[in-house]
Tab-separated table of C-alpha atoms and ligand atoms in Angstrom:
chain	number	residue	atom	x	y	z
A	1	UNK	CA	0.000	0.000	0.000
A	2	UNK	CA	1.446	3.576	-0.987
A	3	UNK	CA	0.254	6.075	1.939
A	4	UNK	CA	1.684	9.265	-0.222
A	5	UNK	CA	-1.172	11.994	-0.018
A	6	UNK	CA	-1.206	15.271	-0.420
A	7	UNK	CA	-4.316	16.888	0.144
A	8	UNK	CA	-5.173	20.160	-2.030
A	9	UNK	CA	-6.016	22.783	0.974
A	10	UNK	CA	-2.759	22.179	2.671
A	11	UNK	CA	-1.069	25.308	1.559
A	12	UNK	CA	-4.103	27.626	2.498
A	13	UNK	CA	-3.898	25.678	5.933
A	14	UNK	CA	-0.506	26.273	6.281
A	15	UNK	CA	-0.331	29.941	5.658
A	16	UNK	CA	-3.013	30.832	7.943
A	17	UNK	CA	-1.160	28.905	10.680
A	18	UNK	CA	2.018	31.097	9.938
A	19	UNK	CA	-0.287	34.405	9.850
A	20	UNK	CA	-1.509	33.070	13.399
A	21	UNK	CA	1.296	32.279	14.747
A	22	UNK	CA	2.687	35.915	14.610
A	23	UNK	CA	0.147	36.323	17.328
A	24	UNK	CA	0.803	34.366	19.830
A	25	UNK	CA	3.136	33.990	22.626
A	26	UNK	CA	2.269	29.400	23.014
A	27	UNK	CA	2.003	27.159	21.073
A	28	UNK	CA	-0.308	23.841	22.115
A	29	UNK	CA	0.747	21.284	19.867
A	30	UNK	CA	-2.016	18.467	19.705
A	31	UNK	CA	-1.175	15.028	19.103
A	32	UNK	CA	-2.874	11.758	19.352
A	33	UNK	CA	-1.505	9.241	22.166
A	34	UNK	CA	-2.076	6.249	20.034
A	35	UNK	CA	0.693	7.305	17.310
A	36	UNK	CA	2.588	10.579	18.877
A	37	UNK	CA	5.232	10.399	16.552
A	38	UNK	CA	2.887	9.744	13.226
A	39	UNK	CA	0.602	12.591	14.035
A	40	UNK	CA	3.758	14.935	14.831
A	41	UNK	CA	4.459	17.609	11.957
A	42	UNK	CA	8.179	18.442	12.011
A	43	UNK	CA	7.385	21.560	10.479
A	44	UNK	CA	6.026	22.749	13.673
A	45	UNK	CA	9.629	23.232	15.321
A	46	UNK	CA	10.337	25.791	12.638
A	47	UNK	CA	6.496	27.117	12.725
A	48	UNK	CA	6.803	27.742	16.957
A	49	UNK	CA	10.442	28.667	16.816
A	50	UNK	CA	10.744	31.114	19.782
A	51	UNK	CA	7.264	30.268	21.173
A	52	UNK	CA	6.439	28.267	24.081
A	53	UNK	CA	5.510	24.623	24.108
A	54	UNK	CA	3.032	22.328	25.455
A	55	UNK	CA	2.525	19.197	24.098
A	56	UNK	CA	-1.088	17.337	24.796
A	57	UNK	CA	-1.312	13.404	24.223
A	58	UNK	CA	-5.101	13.619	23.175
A	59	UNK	CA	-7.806	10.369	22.775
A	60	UNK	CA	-5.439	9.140	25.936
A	61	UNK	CA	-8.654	6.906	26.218
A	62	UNK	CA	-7.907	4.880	23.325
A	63	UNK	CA	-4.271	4.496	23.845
A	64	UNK	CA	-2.797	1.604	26.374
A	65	UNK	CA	-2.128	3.585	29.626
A	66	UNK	CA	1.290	2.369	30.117
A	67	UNK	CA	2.690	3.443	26.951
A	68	UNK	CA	0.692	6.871	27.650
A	69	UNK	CA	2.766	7.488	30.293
A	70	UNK	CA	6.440	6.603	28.699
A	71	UNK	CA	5.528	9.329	25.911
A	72	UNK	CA	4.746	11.829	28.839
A	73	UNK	CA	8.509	10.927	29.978
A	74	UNK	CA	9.547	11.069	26.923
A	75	UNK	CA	8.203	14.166	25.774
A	76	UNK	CA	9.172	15.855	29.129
A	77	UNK	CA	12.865	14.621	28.759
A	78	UNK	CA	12.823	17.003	26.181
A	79	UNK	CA	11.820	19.703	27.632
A	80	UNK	CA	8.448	19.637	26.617
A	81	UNK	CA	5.660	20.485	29.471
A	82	UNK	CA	3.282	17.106	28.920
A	83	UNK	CA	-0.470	16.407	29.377
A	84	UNK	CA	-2.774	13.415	28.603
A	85	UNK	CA	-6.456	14.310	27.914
A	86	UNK	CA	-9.587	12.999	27.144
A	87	UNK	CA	-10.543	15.817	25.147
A	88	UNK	CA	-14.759	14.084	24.927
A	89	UNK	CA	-15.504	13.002	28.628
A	90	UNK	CA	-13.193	16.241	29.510
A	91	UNK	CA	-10.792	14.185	31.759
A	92	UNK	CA	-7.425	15.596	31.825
A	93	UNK	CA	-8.967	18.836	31.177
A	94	UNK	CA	-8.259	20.579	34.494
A	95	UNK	CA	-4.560	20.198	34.165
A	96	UNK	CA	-4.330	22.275	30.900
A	97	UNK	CA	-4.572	25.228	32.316
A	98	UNK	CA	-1.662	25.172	34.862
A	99	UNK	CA	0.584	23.026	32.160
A	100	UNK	CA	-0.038	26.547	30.219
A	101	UNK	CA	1.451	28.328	32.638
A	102	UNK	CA	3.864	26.345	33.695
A	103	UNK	CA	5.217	26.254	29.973
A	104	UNK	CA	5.055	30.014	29.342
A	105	UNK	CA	6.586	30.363	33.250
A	106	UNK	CA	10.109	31.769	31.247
A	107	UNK	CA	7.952	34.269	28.938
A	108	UNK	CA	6.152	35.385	32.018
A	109	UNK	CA	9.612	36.279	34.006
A	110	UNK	CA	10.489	38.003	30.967
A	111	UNK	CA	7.648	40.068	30.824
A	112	UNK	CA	7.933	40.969	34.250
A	113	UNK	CA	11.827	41.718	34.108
A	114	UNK	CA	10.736	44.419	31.117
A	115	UNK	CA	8.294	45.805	33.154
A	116	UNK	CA	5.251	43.853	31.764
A	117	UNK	CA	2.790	43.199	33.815
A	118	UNK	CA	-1.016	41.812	33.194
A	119	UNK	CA	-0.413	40.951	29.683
A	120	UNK	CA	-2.380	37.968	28.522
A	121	UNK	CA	-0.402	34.979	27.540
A	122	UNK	CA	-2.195	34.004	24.152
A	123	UNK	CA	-1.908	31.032	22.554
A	124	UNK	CA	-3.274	28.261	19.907
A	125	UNK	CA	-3.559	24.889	19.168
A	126	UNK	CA	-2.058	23.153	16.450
A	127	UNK	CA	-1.927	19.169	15.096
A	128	UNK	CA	-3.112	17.109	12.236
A	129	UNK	CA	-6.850	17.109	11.067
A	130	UNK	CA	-8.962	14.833	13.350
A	131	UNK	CA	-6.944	15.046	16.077
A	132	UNK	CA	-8.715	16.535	18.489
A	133	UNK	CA	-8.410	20.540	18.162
A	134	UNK	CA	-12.043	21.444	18.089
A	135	UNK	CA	-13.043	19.054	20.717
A	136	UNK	CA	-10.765	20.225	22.736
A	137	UNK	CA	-10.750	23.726	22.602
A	138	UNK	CA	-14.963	23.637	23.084
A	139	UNK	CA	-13.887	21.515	26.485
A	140	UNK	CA	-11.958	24.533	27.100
A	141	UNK	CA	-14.166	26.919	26.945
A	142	UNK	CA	-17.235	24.662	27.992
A	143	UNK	CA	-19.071	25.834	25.032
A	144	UNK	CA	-19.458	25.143	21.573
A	145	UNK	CA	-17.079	27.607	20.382
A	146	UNK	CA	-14.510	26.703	17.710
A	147	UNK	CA	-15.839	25.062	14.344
A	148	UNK	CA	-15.599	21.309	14.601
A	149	UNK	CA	-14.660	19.775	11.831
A	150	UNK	CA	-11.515	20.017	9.176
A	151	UNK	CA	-12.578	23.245	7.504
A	152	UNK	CA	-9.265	25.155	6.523
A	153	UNK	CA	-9.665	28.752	5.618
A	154	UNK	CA	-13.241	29.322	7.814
A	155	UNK	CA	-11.765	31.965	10.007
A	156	UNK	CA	-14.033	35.639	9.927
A	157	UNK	CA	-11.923	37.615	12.233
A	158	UNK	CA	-9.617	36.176	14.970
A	159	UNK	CA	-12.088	34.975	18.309
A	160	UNK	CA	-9.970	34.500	21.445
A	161	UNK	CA	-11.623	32.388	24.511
A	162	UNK	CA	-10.385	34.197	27.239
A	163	UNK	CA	-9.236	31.268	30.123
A	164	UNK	CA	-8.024	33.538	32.725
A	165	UNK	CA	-7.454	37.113	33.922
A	166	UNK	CA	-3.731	36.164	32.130
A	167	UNK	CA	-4.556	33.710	29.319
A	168	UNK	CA	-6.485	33.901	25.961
A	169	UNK	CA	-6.708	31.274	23.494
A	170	UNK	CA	-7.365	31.612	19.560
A	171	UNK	CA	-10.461	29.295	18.842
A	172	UNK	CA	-9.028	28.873	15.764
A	173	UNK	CA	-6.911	26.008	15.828
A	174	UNK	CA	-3.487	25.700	13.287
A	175	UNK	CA	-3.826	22.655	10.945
A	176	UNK	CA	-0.800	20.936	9.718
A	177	UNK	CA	-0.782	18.230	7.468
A	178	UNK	CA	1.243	14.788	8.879
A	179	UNK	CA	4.440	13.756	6.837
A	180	UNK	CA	3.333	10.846	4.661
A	181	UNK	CA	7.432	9.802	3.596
A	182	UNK	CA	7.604	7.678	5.830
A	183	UNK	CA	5.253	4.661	4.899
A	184	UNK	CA	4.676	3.002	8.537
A	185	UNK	CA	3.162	6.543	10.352
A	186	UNK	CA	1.514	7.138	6.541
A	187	UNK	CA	-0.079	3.411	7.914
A	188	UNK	CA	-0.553	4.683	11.393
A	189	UNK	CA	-2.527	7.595	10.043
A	190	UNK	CA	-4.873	5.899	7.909
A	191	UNK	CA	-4.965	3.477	10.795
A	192	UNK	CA	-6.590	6.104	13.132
A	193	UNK	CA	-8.739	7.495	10.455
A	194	UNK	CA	-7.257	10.711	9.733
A	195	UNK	CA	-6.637	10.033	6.114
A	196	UNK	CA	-9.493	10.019	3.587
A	197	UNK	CA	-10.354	6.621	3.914
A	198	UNK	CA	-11.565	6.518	0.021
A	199	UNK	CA	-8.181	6.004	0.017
A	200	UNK	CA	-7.831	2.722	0.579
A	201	UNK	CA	-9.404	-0.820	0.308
A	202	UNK	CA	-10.620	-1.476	3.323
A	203	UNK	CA	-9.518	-5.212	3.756
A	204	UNK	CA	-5.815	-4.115	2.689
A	205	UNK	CA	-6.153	-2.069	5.772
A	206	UNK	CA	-7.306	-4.774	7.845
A	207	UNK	CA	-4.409	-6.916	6.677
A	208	UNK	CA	-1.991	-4.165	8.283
A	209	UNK	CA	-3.531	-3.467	10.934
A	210	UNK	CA	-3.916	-6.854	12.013
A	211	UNK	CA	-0.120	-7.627	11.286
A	212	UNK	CA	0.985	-4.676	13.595
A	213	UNK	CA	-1.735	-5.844	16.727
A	214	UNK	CA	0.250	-9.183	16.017
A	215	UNK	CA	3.863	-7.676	16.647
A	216	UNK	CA	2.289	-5.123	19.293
A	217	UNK	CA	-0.910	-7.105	21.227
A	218	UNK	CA	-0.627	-10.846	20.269
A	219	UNK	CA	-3.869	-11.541	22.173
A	220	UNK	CA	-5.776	-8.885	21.261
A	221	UNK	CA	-8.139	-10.537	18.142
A	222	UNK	CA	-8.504	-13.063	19.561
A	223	UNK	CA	-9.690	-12.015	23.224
A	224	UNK	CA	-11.851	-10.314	20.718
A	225	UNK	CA	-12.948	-13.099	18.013
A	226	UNK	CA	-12.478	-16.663	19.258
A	227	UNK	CA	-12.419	-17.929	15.526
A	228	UNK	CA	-9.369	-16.488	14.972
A	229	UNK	CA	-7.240	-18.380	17.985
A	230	UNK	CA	-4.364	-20.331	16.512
A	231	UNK	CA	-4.761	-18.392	13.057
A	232	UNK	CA	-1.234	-16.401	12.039
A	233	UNK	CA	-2.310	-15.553	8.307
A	234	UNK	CA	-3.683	-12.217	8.053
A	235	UNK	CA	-6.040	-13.416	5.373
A	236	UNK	CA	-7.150	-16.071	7.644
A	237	UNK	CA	-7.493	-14.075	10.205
A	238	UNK	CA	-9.729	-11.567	8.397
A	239	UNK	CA	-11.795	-14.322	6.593
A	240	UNK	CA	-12.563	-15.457	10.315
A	241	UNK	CA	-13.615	-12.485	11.539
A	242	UNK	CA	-15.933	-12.091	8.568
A	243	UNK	CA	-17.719	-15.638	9.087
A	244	UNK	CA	-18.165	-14.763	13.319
A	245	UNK	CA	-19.554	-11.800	12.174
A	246	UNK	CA	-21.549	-12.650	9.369
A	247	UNK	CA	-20.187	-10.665	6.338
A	248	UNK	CA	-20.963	-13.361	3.593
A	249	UNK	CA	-21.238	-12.824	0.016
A	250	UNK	CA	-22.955	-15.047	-2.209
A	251	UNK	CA	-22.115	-18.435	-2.069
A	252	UNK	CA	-21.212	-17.979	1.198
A	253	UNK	CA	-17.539	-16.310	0.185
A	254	UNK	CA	-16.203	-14.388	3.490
A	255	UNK	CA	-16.702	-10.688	2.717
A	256	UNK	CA	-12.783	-9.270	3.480
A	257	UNK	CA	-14.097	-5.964	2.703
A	258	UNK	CA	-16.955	-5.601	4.919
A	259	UNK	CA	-14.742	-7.660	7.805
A	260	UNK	CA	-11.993	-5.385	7.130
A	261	UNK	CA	-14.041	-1.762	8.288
A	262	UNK	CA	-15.589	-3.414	11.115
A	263	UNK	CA	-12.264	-4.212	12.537
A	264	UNK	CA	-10.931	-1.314	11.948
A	265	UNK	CA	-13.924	0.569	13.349
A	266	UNK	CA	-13.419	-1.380	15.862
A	267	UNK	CA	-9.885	-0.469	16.892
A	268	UNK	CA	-10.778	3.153	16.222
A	269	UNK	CA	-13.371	3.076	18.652
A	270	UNK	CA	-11.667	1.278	20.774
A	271	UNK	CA	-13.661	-1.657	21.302
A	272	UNK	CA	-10.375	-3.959	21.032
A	273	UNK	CA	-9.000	-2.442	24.006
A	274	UNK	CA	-6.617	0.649	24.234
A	275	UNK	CA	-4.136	0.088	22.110
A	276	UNK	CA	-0.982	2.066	21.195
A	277	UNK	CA	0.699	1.614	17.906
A	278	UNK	CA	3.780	3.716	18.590
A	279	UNK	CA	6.118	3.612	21.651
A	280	UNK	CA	9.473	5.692	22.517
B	301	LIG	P1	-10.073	18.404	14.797
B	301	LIG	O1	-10.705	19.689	15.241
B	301	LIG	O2	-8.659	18.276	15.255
B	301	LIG	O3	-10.203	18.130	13.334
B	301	LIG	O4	-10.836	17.209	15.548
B	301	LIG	P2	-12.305	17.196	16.196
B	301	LIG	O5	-12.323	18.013	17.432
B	301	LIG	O6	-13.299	17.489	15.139
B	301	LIG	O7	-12.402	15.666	16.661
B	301	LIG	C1	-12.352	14.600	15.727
B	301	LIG	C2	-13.045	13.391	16.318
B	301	LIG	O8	-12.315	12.904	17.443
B	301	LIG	C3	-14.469	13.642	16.825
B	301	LIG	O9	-15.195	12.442	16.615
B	301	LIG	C4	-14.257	13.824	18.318
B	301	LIG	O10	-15.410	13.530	19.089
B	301	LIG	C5	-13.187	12.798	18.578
B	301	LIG	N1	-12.360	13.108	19.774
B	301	LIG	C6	-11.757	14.263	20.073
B	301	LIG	N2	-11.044	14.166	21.208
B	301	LIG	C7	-11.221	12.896	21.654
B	301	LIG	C8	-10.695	12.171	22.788
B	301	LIG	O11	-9.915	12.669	23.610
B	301	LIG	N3	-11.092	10.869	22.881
B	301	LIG	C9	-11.922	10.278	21.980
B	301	LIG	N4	-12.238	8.993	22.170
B	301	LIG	N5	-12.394	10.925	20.895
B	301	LIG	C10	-12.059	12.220	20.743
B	301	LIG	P3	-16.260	12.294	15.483
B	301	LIG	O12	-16.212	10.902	15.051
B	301	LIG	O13	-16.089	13.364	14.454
B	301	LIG	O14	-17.567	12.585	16.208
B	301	LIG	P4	-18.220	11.807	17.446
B	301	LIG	O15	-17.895	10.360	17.253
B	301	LIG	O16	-17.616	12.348	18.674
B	301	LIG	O17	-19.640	12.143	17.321
């Protein structure tokens, strides 16, 4: 499978992000705990050169807890001020705000050394369509605020959600595309569902998905589908699942393709467990 994409709209995305950028003092960059390094955008170290940092592991729900917490090591080792959220049920919410400060702690001693006093620290969130951005930001603000959805170019005027006396945040969130070079996080990303899944066959995807839960969570299918215990081909596998779940075609043929999107729905969702598909 060849995971290159490039989808029309990135440029327009990308130079609103750098017109946005000019204006704020953080940057929240927005990944997804299930594939940190997949749905991080290199570009983004050039785009928040000179800004602050916080990095938020969001859908920490759907990822395996353990592996959660390496990347918050990991991340912090870095120098990176770390949060995991739940961006739907709102848990991990709370901590945002003081992560915020703590990460723009050196900009605020600055300030105050010049004299600055009482000026808001502003800031936005960026990451990869899908991630999270919307979701989050509305959890924020505990309204409906930003536009959910990927919809580059919607902004009319710049809306800031004031969080504090000391802290505004643009409820426009910066979309950057992933990196697609590298062909196992262009997998990961189609894995999670944020590439157009039109893309694809949807059994091919099944086949690679169920060859990484193999390297990654050997008992996962079949805690999940019994017919599949003892089975190592991925085409076996798959034609399993689709005769436990009924997905027949005439003649009783095993339908790969219908088997293949509900397992993958089904790993989206999370309904095979939480499930990381990159570590540190
Ligand atoms: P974006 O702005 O970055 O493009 O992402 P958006 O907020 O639109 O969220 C994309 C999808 O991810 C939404 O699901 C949203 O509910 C879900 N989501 C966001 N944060 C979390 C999280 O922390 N955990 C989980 N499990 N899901 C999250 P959707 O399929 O578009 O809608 P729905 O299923 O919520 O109705």
């Amino acid at each position: 499978m060849n995971f290159q994409w490039y989808p029309g709209h990135m440029t327009k995305a990308r130079r609103m992000m750098e017109e946005n950028i000019k204006l704020i003092d953080l940057l929240i960059e927005m990944l997804d705990a299930r594939i940190p390094m997949a749905s991080r955008n290199p570009d983004i170290d050039t785009l928040g050169k000179n800004k602050s940092r916080l990095v938020i592991l969001n859908k920490a729900d759907l990822a395996d807890p353990e592996v959660n917490q390496q990347w918050i090591r990991y991340f912090q080792e870095q120098g990176a001020v770390t949060v995991e959220v739940n961006s739907k049920s709102g848990d991990g919410i709370s901590k945002i705000k003081a992560a915020v400060e703590e990460a723009c702690k050196a900009k605020l001693e600055r300030d105050r050394a010049r004299g600055i006093i009482n000026r808001p620290v502003r800031a936005m969130v960026a990451g990869i369509p899908n991630v999270g951005k919307s979701t989050m930001i509305n959890a924020i603000a505990g309204r409906p605020s930003a536009k959910t959805g990927n919809k580059p170019g919607v902004t009319k005027g710049k809306q800031w959600i004031r969080l504090q006396k000391n802290l505004e945040l643009l409820d426009t969130p910066g979309i950057l595309w992933p990196k697609m070079e590298d062909q196992q996080l262009g997998l990961h990303i189609a894995l999670i569902g944020s590439m157009n899944d039109e893309l694809f066959a949807s059994d091919d995807l099944a086949f690679e998905l169920i060859k990484e839960l193999q390297q990654k969570y050997p008992l996962v299918l079949e805690q999940r589908f019994d017919a599949v215990k003892d089975l190592q081909d991925p085409i076996e596998i798959l034609q399993a699942i689709a005769v436990s779940r009924g997905c027949l075609k005439k003649g009783a043929e095993p339908d790969l393709v219908k088997a293949g999107s509900i397992l993958i729905e089904e790993f989206r969702s999370g309904k095979l467990g939480r499930l990381s598909l990159e570590r540190p």
